[in-house]
């Protein structure tokens, strides 16, 4: 927690005394309204059972919108038809799973019965590998640079960070505008004597820019985590190395990297979890195209369940369950790593 | 701090002020500023261009428009050109019409006399012009205000609900010992592993059953309970001195009063961090609203933007302006709360 967050006891100060009075007045009125019924509840069930009352709303939300849907998802995945309500759907057993996993060769999407799903898997894998390498590399370099005694560090940190807050749709549109046929980048290219490139018509370029844009949008977040890790490394370790006349590369290799490793690992897993679920930016940027060149697994699920003419909740459910298993394992790894870092 | 370190470094290097790694660092940072700010700046500049200026290739940096003059005898204002005459002099002429490679032009001062000029001898006279109508037209032509309002309603209402129910749960999980506490914690951790991406269709079913389809509640409610928020608040509430709570109990305060009048005010910093997170999540949310909001009246800004850019004849001048408007609140929040946000994220490792 931050320093500001550690200090207790300071009531929220409004912009002016009048506003503060209004706030206090509002809080008082709210208290007069809510306290009697809650007090009655407490008298009825006893103070020891009050935590259940406090937990209830949040758990109802979790139950309705997370746990119940997980169950329904599994039901969806083993039932067929186009009906939304589970009771109206005929049981089909593992048919959807069999359909998804039915492949001549897992290395060749075209040999699969549900080739779109495997194209999505292949694209997501490609995206994930390139994005992980690029994201970790650039956020590490940026964190190392920002950790140096440079002027205006706060400003530069903000520069790299601000895209994190932007809506993925906004991010995608910003870059779409730059990358379009008559966009800024092609203007620069032609001025430099090159030729226009149709970035969204070429599958390779479309994937490149999908990775690039998502690294652009999110690297600030990982830079922050790594920077926090770098700043936690005790300064005297470096001073000792300097006394011994250790070369900078060796310092990085033998001190910085090992001490930063736990943070780096967390970043790696976080990037992995997020890129397996990638959808927003790529979908708005390329629409999954050209063809299916940048169609990711989540887009496949979304399209199968919602955007197709025939809404196939069963197939989408089965694909979701498979993706969920992958994410579950990845998150367990992340929790394990975070806990180890904390201890 | 920076200054001190710098002096320390300079002293070590025996007066040499610039090491090559310093140069490389600043070069990297300068490139970073260009790459990170450039695109947003380009968006902002482009959003003030007229449709004609947007079609130009190569594009001009600033929003420019061709100057026009009203010439007596011509009903419409005429475009102004700078023309190199045959004798080498340069005159500003207005173009009446263009036939092939010849242009009929008039001098605004002597409108009766037309001059024929080859088109390659003239260049348009331009001035900076902000196409403010890109911003004002969508207000009247599309339901832009409605999208803005929808986004605002979703963000504000969802954030209030999130703060309330997450803080209640965090209070229960931090202040009390009770049967099933471990299970409840496990449940919260469990939801951390289930992003909405993998339960789209079933949540859609639940929302349909509850009768929320195509209402803003469909977007507000499913994400209101966040495991991140519960963790963040619980961690903070654990540090509140237990004596305060015991003292209040001695004074016969109800458990609800302790929560509302003691724990909540003391948790303000953590609540503020969660509020900022929640506002960010909600303002930017895309996949779920895309799936559940099919009617245009309930579209939020990101969904409206996406629908708009998917149309066949993308009207980029409007789209760019609306993108700027969508981006603006986030930019303002960031400008004012930058340090708060970055330290909050660095310390929690969440976003």
XYZ file of C-alpha atoms in Angstrom:
694
model
C 0.000 0.000 0.000
C 1.077 3.547 -0.593
C 2.123 6.000 2.049
C -1.042 7.988 1.606
C -3.047 4.851 2.076
C -1.327 3.985 5.328
C -2.403 7.049 7.208
C -5.745 6.634 8.866
C -8.015 8.917 10.685
C -8.259 11.688 8.174
C -11.837 12.238 7.186
C -12.541 12.978 3.532
C -12.140 16.692 2.973
C -14.524 18.250 0.489
C -13.558 21.106 -1.796
C -15.157 23.558 0.586
C -16.706 23.672 4.015
C -20.164 23.983 2.500
C -19.690 20.879 0.382
C -18.350 19.058 3.408
C -21.428 20.060 5.368
C -23.691 18.796 2.584
C -21.775 15.519 2.463
C -21.990 15.069 6.214
C -25.647 15.991 6.104
C -26.241 13.429 3.366
C -24.316 10.772 5.267
C -26.298 11.520 8.400
C -29.595 11.269 6.574
C -28.488 8.014 4.961
C -27.466 6.699 8.349
C -30.831 7.597 9.895
C -32.490 5.772 7.024
C -30.379 2.606 7.005
C -29.397 2.136 10.618
C -32.786 1.220 12.147
C -33.523 -1.677 9.756
C -29.955 -2.987 10.037
C -30.153 -2.666 13.811
C -33.384 -4.667 13.749
C -31.683 -7.341 11.646
C -28.827 -7.468 14.117
C -31.251 -7.862 17.040
C -33.009 -10.644 15.162
C -29.994 -12.775 14.172
C -27.383 -11.598 16.684
C -24.136 -9.699 16.114
C -22.161 -12.869 15.444
C -24.149 -13.585 12.306
C -23.885 -10.041 10.913
C -20.889 -10.838 8.663
C -23.199 -13.032 6.580
C -25.474 -10.052 6.046
C -22.525 -7.966 4.897
C -21.318 -10.714 2.584
C -24.720 -11.425 1.123
C -25.049 -8.789 -1.646
C -21.605 -9.461 -3.084
C -22.111 -13.226 -2.961
C -25.531 -12.939 -4.606
C -23.866 -11.060 -7.476
C -21.048 -13.603 -7.697
C -23.559 -16.427 -7.604
C -25.851 -14.980 -10.257
C -23.232 -13.705 -12.654
C -20.275 -16.030 -12.140
C -20.985 -19.358 -10.435
C -24.424 -20.009 -11.894
C -23.162 -19.154 -15.420
C -20.263 -21.582 -15.045
C -22.791 -24.334 -14.356
C -25.020 -23.242 -17.231
C -21.981 -23.118 -19.493
C -21.205 -26.734 -18.774
C -24.866 -27.631 -19.427
C -24.721 -25.641 -22.695
C -21.643 -27.533 -23.764
C -23.343 -30.935 -23.511
C -26.714 -29.935 -25.003
C -27.697 -29.050 -28.544
C -30.242 -26.996 -30.421
C -30.608 -23.231 -30.603
C -32.732 -22.626 -27.505
C -31.259 -20.382 -24.811
C -32.941 -22.044 -21.836
C -31.206 -25.224 -20.696
C -34.487 -27.069 -20.108
C -35.411 -26.745 -23.792
C -32.086 -28.089 -25.022
C -31.665 -31.808 -25.873
C -28.754 -33.648 -24.312
C -26.034 -34.453 -26.847
C -23.234 -35.664 -24.601
C -19.720 -34.825 -25.664
C -20.705 -34.096 -29.258
C -19.549 -30.457 -29.187
C -16.245 -31.356 -27.620
C -15.763 -34.132 -30.164
C -16.548 -31.674 -32.957
C -14.071 -29.123 -31.622
C -11.329 -31.682 -31.094
C -11.897 -33.638 -34.312
C -8.749 -32.967 -36.295
C -6.753 -34.830 -38.928
C -3.674 -33.155 -37.580
C -3.590 -30.552 -34.795
C -0.886 -28.651 -36.649
C -3.130 -28.103 -39.654
C -6.278 -26.070 -38.962
C -7.749 -26.963 -42.356
C -7.777 -30.649 -41.421
C -10.114 -30.023 -38.494
C -13.856 -30.303 -38.596
C -14.242 -27.018 -36.762
C -11.377 -25.349 -38.624
C -12.332 -21.820 -37.489
C -11.781 -22.775 -33.861
C -8.331 -24.113 -34.624
C -7.480 -21.099 -36.708
C -8.453 -19.050 -33.660
C -6.256 -21.233 -31.457
C -3.352 -20.937 -33.901
C -3.727 -17.155 -34.201
C -4.003 -16.752 -30.440
C -0.839 -18.823 -29.972
C 1.069 -16.757 -32.532
C -0.244 -13.550 -30.995
C 0.605 -14.721 -27.476
C 4.178 -15.746 -28.273
C 5.065 -12.527 -30.104
C 3.209 -10.343 -27.649
C 4.884 -11.907 -24.616
C 8.356 -11.449 -26.052
C 7.712 -7.886 -27.208
C 5.809 -6.849 -24.091
C 8.357 -8.180 -21.610
C 11.288 -6.856 -23.635
C 9.948 -3.333 -24.063
C 8.500 -2.945 -20.594
C 11.785 -4.204 -19.118
C 13.858 -1.775 -21.192
C 11.499 1.072 -20.339
C 11.553 0.227 -16.639
C 15.366 0.046 -16.665
C 15.594 3.423 -18.396
C 13.036 4.993 -16.056
C 14.919 3.605 -13.063
C 17.989 5.621 -14.065
C 18.491 9.052 -12.543
C 16.840 10.931 -15.381
C 15.211 14.302 -15.356
C 11.423 14.371 -15.588
C 10.965 10.750 -14.640
C 7.363 11.326 -13.554
C 6.523 12.824 -16.927
C 8.076 9.981 -18.908
C 6.440 7.402 -16.688
C 3.097 9.054 -17.406
C 3.835 9.098 -21.143
C 4.303 5.346 -21.247
C 1.426 4.701 -18.905
C -1.473 6.770 -20.205
C -2.573 4.412 -23.043
C -3.363 1.811 -20.369
C -6.382 3.893 -19.393
C -7.723 4.289 -22.907
C -10.663 2.269 -24.114
C -9.561 -0.579 -26.412
C -11.953 0.774 -29.011
C -10.303 4.187 -28.860
C -6.848 2.589 -29.087
C -7.848 0.538 -32.103
C -9.435 3.511 -33.866
C -6.388 5.721 -33.262
C -4.168 3.154 -34.983
C -6.656 2.263 -37.653
C -6.649 5.891 -38.667
C -2.854 5.934 -38.860
C -2.545 2.604 -40.667
C -5.296 2.987 -43.240
C -4.492 3.163 -46.947
C -4.149 6.948 -47.054
C -3.068 7.255 -43.458
C -0.139 8.918 -41.768
C 2.191 5.931 -41.939
C 1.698 5.430 -45.658
C 2.249 9.169 -46.143
C 5.559 8.856 -44.324
C 6.439 5.776 -46.371
C 5.718 7.392 -49.719
C 7.540 10.583 -48.760
C 10.531 8.445 -47.883
C 10.380 6.970 -51.383
C 8.596 3.739 -50.512
C 5.283 2.425 -51.655
C 1.956 2.325 -49.902
C 1.323 -0.840 -47.936
C -2.193 -2.131 -47.389
C -1.598 -3.197 -43.819
C -4.988 -4.772 -43.255
C -4.984 -6.748 -46.487
C -1.752 -8.592 -45.756
C -2.148 -11.321 -43.085
C 1.408 -10.891 -41.796
C 1.081 -7.140 -41.384
C -2.352 -7.470 -39.775
C -0.914 -9.795 -37.124
C 2.134 -7.563 -36.672
C -0.006 -4.496 -36.006
C -2.344 -6.439 -33.718
C 0.643 -7.314 -31.550
C 2.153 -3.843 -31.882
C -1.035 -2.020 -30.905
C -1.678 -4.181 -27.882
C 1.920 -3.764 -26.716
C 1.522 -0.014 -27.240
C -1.644 0.020 -25.179
C -0.553 -2.156 -22.263
C 3.207 -1.947 -21.833
C 2.870 0.980 -19.419
C 1.104 -1.254 -16.925
C 3.850 -3.886 -16.914
C 6.514 -1.188 -16.906
C 5.020 0.086 -13.646
C 5.173 -3.360 -12.031
C 8.780 -3.862 -13.133
C 9.745 -0.351 -12.078
C 8.325 -0.991 -8.617
C 10.427 -4.170 -8.507
C 13.568 -2.346 -9.599
C 13.088 0.347 -7.010
C 12.734 -2.280 -4.303
C 16.245 -3.580 -4.976
C 18.449 -2.223 -2.155
C 20.854 0.430 -3.350
C 23.777 -0.867 -1.312
C 23.905 -4.032 -3.414
C 24.764 -1.840 -6.383
C 27.183 0.233 -4.356
C 29.025 -2.911 -3.294
C 29.223 -4.059 -6.897
C 30.548 -0.675 -7.887
C 33.253 -0.828 -5.219
C 34.357 -4.148 -6.663
C 34.489 -2.570 -10.103
C 31.920 -4.963 -11.570
C 31.087 -4.297 -15.207
C 27.583 -2.903 -15.914
C 26.474 -5.918 -17.958
C 27.565 -8.251 -15.195
C 25.709 -6.108 -12.655
C 22.561 -6.446 -14.724
C 23.056 -10.163 -15.254
C 24.082 -11.076 -11.720
C 22.179 -8.562 -9.583
C 19.310 -6.846 -11.358
C 17.930 -9.822 -13.235
C 17.922 -12.336 -10.337
C 16.439 -9.795 -7.910
C 13.827 -8.702 -10.418
C 13.018 -12.268 -11.448
C 9.915 -12.700 -9.229
C 8.351 -9.539 -10.690
C 9.355 -10.560 -14.172
C 7.689 -13.922 -13.680
C 4.460 -12.293 -12.513
C 4.518 -9.998 -15.541
C 5.099 -12.961 -17.843
C 2.127 -14.871 -16.462
C -0.135 -11.787 -16.436
C 0.731 -11.068 -20.073
C 0.070 -14.704 -20.879
C -3.357 -14.698 -19.189
C -4.364 -11.468 -20.893
C -3.162 -12.429 -24.360
C -4.936 -15.774 -24.310
C -8.143 -13.735 -23.865
C -7.278 -11.027 -26.372
C -10.278 -9.656 -28.218
C -11.175 -5.954 -28.047
C -8.342 -4.115 -29.756
C -7.730 -6.730 -32.409
C -11.424 -7.084 -33.178
C -11.918 -3.355 -33.726
C -8.576 -2.957 -35.524
C -8.778 -5.811 -38.009
C -12.208 -7.372 -37.467
C -10.342 -10.676 -37.358
C -9.241 -10.226 -40.943
C -8.033 -10.372 -43.579
C -10.131 -13.512 -43.838
C -9.472 -15.219 -40.525
C -5.824 -14.170 -40.215
C -6.270 -12.382 -36.875
C -9.386 -14.111 -35.572
C -8.714 -15.086 -31.947
C -10.339 -17.783 -29.797
C -12.528 -15.287 -27.921
C -13.764 -13.833 -31.177
C -14.632 -17.359 -32.305
C -16.642 -17.862 -29.121
C -18.356 -14.494 -29.426
C -19.211 -15.063 -33.091
C -20.432 -18.614 -32.533
C -22.714 -17.573 -29.679
C -23.903 -14.132 -30.745
C -22.912 -12.844 -34.145
C -23.669 -15.848 -36.353
C -27.074 -16.310 -37.969
C -27.574 -19.532 -36.045
C -26.596 -18.945 -32.439
C -24.738 -22.074 -31.394
C -24.527 -21.756 -27.617
C -23.519 -25.412 -27.273
C -20.417 -25.137 -29.405
C -19.504 -21.753 -27.901
C -20.019 -23.230 -24.432
C -17.708 -26.148 -25.147
C -15.026 -23.800 -26.523
C -15.481 -21.598 -23.426
C -14.996 -24.550 -21.111
C -11.768 -25.479 -22.914
C -10.526 -21.880 -22.722
C -11.627 -21.737 -19.085
C -9.515 -24.787 -18.213
C -6.457 -23.146 -19.784
C -7.101 -19.883 -17.923
C -7.716 -21.726 -14.665
C -4.319 -23.413 -14.841
C -2.605 -20.146 -15.786
C -4.283 -18.267 -12.936
C -3.284 -20.933 -10.428
C 0.306 -20.457 -11.567
C -0.071 -16.699 -11.196
C -1.523 -16.956 -7.679
C 1.273 -19.322 -6.709
C 3.891 -16.908 -8.034
C 2.283 -13.846 -6.445
C 2.084 -15.575 -3.106
C 5.736 -16.571 -3.348
C 6.641 -13.002 -4.206
C 4.690 -11.717 -1.225
C 6.320 -14.086 1.241
C 16.250 13.264 -5.167
C 17.005 13.141 -8.876
C 19.343 16.077 -8.569
C 21.231 14.459 -5.728
C 21.656 11.198 -7.585
C 22.812 13.085 -10.589
C 25.450 14.929 -8.634
C 26.504 11.615 -7.189
C 26.883 10.154 -10.654
C 28.686 13.175 -12.020
C 31.163 13.086 -9.165
C 31.884 9.455 -9.816
C 32.574 10.044 -13.422
C 35.114 12.691 -12.631
C 33.339 15.664 -14.179
C 32.305 14.028 -17.443
C 28.659 14.909 -17.548
C 27.355 12.681 -20.339
C 27.957 8.969 -20.501
C 26.768 7.224 -23.668
C 24.124 5.375 -21.683
C 22.611 8.737 -20.676
C 22.374 9.731 -24.324
C 20.838 6.371 -25.214
C 18.320 6.687 -22.370
C 17.149 10.119 -23.409
C 17.004 9.074 -27.057
C 14.852 6.101 -26.081
C 12.575 8.325 -24.012
C 12.265 10.893 -26.793
C 11.307 8.146 -29.222
C 8.832 6.915 -26.618
C 7.189 10.321 -26.335
C 6.823 10.442 -30.117
C 5.383 6.924 -30.323
C 3.037 7.206 -27.353
C 1.827 10.806 -27.708
C 2.126 11.118 -31.481
C -0.838 8.900 -32.389
C -3.162 10.616 -29.915
C -2.041 14.052 -31.077
C -2.603 12.973 -34.674
C -6.101 11.842 -33.769
C -6.853 15.171 -32.110
C -5.496 17.186 -35.058
C -7.321 15.023 -37.593
C -10.590 15.352 -35.722
C -10.664 19.062 -36.606
C -10.241 18.497 -40.336
C -13.025 18.808 -42.872
C -13.975 15.664 -44.842
C -12.161 17.124 -47.858
C -8.988 17.709 -45.851
C -9.177 14.157 -44.471
C -9.121 12.773 -48.015
C -5.907 14.590 -48.873
C -2.830 12.502 -49.469
C -0.253 13.088 -48.177
C -2.181 14.626 -45.274
C -1.255 18.005 -43.872
C -0.197 18.146 -40.268
C -2.588 20.863 -39.163
C -6.260 21.113 -40.049
C -6.235 23.346 -43.102
C -8.977 24.442 -45.437
C -8.853 26.219 -48.759
C -9.598 29.923 -48.502
C -12.608 31.204 -50.380
C -13.659 34.655 -51.503
C -16.974 36.116 -52.500
C -16.646 37.732 -55.875
C -19.348 40.116 -57.140
C -21.305 38.468 -59.937
C -20.855 34.944 -58.636
C -23.488 33.499 -56.280
C -21.164 31.046 -54.501
C -17.890 31.873 -52.768
C -14.987 30.892 -55.036
C -11.863 28.943 -54.016
C -8.729 31.043 -53.880
C -5.468 30.028 -55.615
C -1.989 31.401 -55.818
C -1.062 31.505 -59.507
C 2.334 31.941 -61.122
C 1.668 34.040 -64.236
C 3.564 33.727 -67.485
C 5.635 36.779 -66.734
C 6.738 35.150 -63.480
C 4.643 37.316 -61.175
C 2.462 35.669 -58.551
C -1.194 36.656 -58.129
C -4.022 35.453 -55.972
C -6.945 34.461 -58.174
C -10.331 32.909 -57.565
C -11.309 29.905 -59.657
C -14.622 30.039 -61.493
C -14.490 26.617 -63.086
C -12.033 24.066 -64.264
C -12.066 22.528 -67.745
C -9.529 19.748 -68.218
C -6.094 21.174 -67.586
C -7.254 24.758 -67.877
C -8.846 26.770 -65.114
C -10.975 29.853 -65.596
C -10.009 32.346 -62.965
C -10.868 35.876 -61.969
C -9.053 38.462 -59.979
C -11.342 39.334 -57.034
C -10.457 42.984 -57.558
C -11.444 43.002 -61.250
C -14.205 40.401 -61.442
C -15.318 41.201 -64.987
C -12.184 39.861 -66.614
C -11.588 36.081 -66.683
C -8.112 34.633 -67.056
C -7.265 31.159 -68.332
C -4.567 29.435 -66.349
C -3.087 25.904 -66.723
C -4.017 23.932 -63.621
C -0.412 23.050 -62.793
C 0.429 26.714 -62.306
C -1.855 27.257 -59.385
C -1.637 26.158 -55.767
C -4.523 26.504 -53.343
C -4.360 29.281 -50.773
C -4.976 27.679 -47.414
C -5.526 28.789 -43.902
C -5.902 26.914 -40.665
C -9.521 26.042 -40.079
C -10.974 24.015 -37.258
C -13.920 21.967 -38.427
C -15.827 22.322 -35.172
C -18.908 20.931 -36.918
C -17.297 17.477 -36.593
C -18.070 17.840 -32.911
C -21.379 19.683 -33.088
C -23.044 17.723 -35.920
C -23.027 14.330 -34.158
C -24.910 15.980 -31.305
C -27.832 16.719 -33.577
C -27.512 14.138 -36.364
C -26.873 11.016 -34.320
C -27.872 10.075 -30.850
C -24.432 10.998 -29.650
C -25.708 12.646 -26.485
C -27.668 9.520 -25.689
C -24.549 7.340 -25.994
C -22.670 9.767 -23.799
C -25.469 9.700 -21.257
C -25.634 5.884 -21.360
C -21.915 5.625 -20.735
C -22.144 8.113 -17.876
C -25.085 6.314 -16.259
C -23.379 2.919 -16.527
C -20.110 4.255 -15.136
C -21.595 6.161 -12.213
C -24.262 3.675 -11.114
C -21.990 0.642 -11.512
C -19.204 2.327 -9.562
C -21.543 3.208 -6.693
C -22.887 -0.358 -6.513
C -19.377 -1.804 -6.738
C -18.096 0.420 -3.930
C -21.051 -0.443 -1.709
C -21.216 -4.224 -2.069
C -17.453 -4.757 -2.336
C -16.797 -2.728 0.798
C -19.507 -4.619 2.693
C -17.959 -7.949 1.697
C -14.464 -6.699 2.477
C -15.668 -5.502 5.885
C -17.110 -8.931 6.676
C -13.939 -10.674 5.523
C -11.558 -8.403 7.411
C -13.214 -7.566 10.735
C -15.044 -10.788 11.637
C -14.190 -14.390 12.339
C -17.074 -16.614 11.298
C -17.873 -20.048 10.027
C -17.444 -20.322 6.254
C -15.024 -17.399 6.032
C -12.404 -19.568 4.319
C -15.010 -20.790 1.860
C -16.121 -17.234 1.097
C -12.502 -16.196 0.506
C -12.057 -19.169 -1.781
C -15.174 -18.143 -3.670
C -13.792 -14.651 -4.190
C -10.469 -16.046 -5.433
C -12.399 -18.420 -7.666
C -14.199 -15.602 -9.442
C -10.810 -14.070 -10.170
C -10.262 -16.985 -12.547
C -13.516 -16.601 -14.434
C -13.372 -13.623 -16.753
C -16.636 -12.722 -18.453
C -15.071 -13.733 -21.767
C -15.684 -17.399 -21.053
C -19.230 -17.167 -19.674
C -20.778 -14.771 -22.176
C -23.701 -16.914 -23.261
C -24.781 -18.100 -19.785
C -24.584 -14.599 -18.309
C -26.707 -13.524 -21.248
C -29.218 -16.189 -20.233
C -29.252 -14.996 -16.607
C -29.699 -11.396 -17.694
C -32.533 -12.414 -20.011
C -34.227 -14.333 -17.209
C -33.962 -11.277 -14.984
C -35.544 -9.220 -17.751
C -32.639 -6.847 -18.250
C -31.915 -7.444 -21.936
C -31.426 -4.174 -23.787
C -31.491 -2.127 -20.647
C -28.436 -0.522 -19.082
C -28.835 -2.805 -16.052
C -27.602 -5.653 -18.249
C -24.222 -3.923 -18.357
C -24.230 -2.460 -14.859
C -25.040 -5.517 -12.756
C -22.952 -8.503 -13.966
C -19.620 -6.816 -13.301
C -20.602 -5.018 -10.109
C -19.093 -7.530 -7.674
C -15.361 -7.572 -8.395
C -12.884 -9.905 -6.704
C -10.208 -7.256 -7.266
C -12.224 -4.709 -5.314
C -12.913 -7.058 -2.418
C -9.225 -7.926 -2.138
C -8.069 -4.342 -2.368
C -10.485 -3.121 0.298
C -10.007 -6.110 2.581
C -6.249 -5.706 2.554
C -6.702 -2.099 3.564
C -9.357 -2.707 6.206
C -7.129 -5.286 7.878
C -4.827 -2.429 8.886
C -7.549 -0.490 10.704
C -6.882 -0.676 14.477
C -9.220 -3.174 16.123
C -9.487 -0.979 19.261
C -11.514 1.582 17.342
C -14.116 -1.020 16.477
C -14.155 -2.466 20.007
C -14.603 1.007 21.474
C -17.572 1.632 19.189
C -19.113 -1.694 20.232
C -18.742 -0.623 23.881
C -20.713 2.474 22.964
C -23.490 0.208 21.684
C -22.982 1.097 18.054
C -24.611 -1.391 15.714
C -22.390 -3.402 13.364
C -23.846 -1.455 10.442
C -22.995 1.840 12.121
C -19.429 0.663 12.698
C -19.161 -0.209 9.024
C -20.732 2.997 7.767
C -19.337 5.535 10.231
C -15.942 4.120 11.212
C -14.576 1.626 8.713
C -15.801 3.334 5.547
C -14.421 6.819 6.307
C -11.111 5.266 7.321
C -10.944 3.301 4.080
C -11.331 6.373 1.874
C -7.914 6.028 0.163
C -8.598 2.415 -0.851
C -12.156 3.295 -1.870
C -10.786 6.077 -4.048
C -8.405 3.677 -5.810
C -11.228 1.225 -6.411
C -13.475 4.036 -7.637
C -10.872 5.064 -10.210
C -10.425 1.464 -11.329
C -14.152 0.961 -11.593
C -14.659 4.141 -13.602
C -11.907 3.016 -15.984
C -13.331 -0.484 -16.363
C -16.848 0.713 -16.977
C -16.117 3.607 -19.283
C -13.977 1.344 -21.490
C -15.867 -1.942 -21.248
C -16.444 -3.513 -24.657
C -17.027 -7.245 -25.157
C -19.929 -7.744 -22.754
C -21.898 -4.625 -23.783
C -21.266 -5.619 -27.397
C -22.896 -8.981 -26.749
C -25.832 -7.810 -24.658
C -26.751 -4.357 -25.973
C -28.306 -4.963 -29.362
C -30.593 -1.933 -29.530
C -28.999 1.329 -30.587
C -30.801 3.328 -27.878
C -28.865 1.590 -25.122
C -25.425 1.622 -26.781
C -22.571 2.962 -24.711
C -19.840 5.074 -26.327
C -17.396 2.250 -27.203
C -20.195 0.177 -28.724
C -21.509 3.164 -30.663
C -18.003 3.942 -31.941
C -17.521 0.351 -33.044
C -20.891 0.244 -34.783
C -20.102 3.519 -36.474
C -16.689 2.466 -37.796
C -18.152 -0.785 -39.119
C -20.531 1.018 -41.458
C -19.742 0.840 -45.152
C -19.035 4.505 -45.711
C -17.153 5.310 -42.555
C -17.579 9.014 -41.888
C -14.136 9.453 -40.437
C -14.582 13.143 -39.599
C -17.389 12.334 -37.192
C -15.803 9.133 -35.970
C -12.526 10.867 -35.084
C -14.316 13.636 -33.210
C -16.424 11.143 -31.240
C -13.284 9.155 -30.433
C -11.730 12.306 -28.995
C -14.812 12.899 -26.862
C -14.650 9.311 -25.583
C -10.995 9.724 -24.754
C -11.278 13.115 -23.089
C -12.734 12.179 -19.674
C -10.109 9.490 -19.195
C -7.375 11.919 -20.199
C -8.667 14.498 -17.706
C -8.929 11.979 -14.882
C -5.400 10.854 -15.639
C -4.023 14.372 -15.824
C -5.306 15.150 -12.335
C -4.809 11.808 -10.609
C -1.713 10.513 -12.395
C 0.446 9.926 -9.343
C -2.424 8.425 -7.421
C -3.288 5.982 -10.205
C 0.250 4.883 -10.968
C 1.165 4.320 -7.329
C -2.147 2.526 -6.764
C -1.461 0.155 -9.635
C 2.201 -0.344 -8.806
C 1.278 -1.275 -5.257
C -1.626 -3.576 -5.988
C -0.453 -5.053 -9.273
C -3.956 -4.780 -10.655
C -5.717 -2.875 -13.316
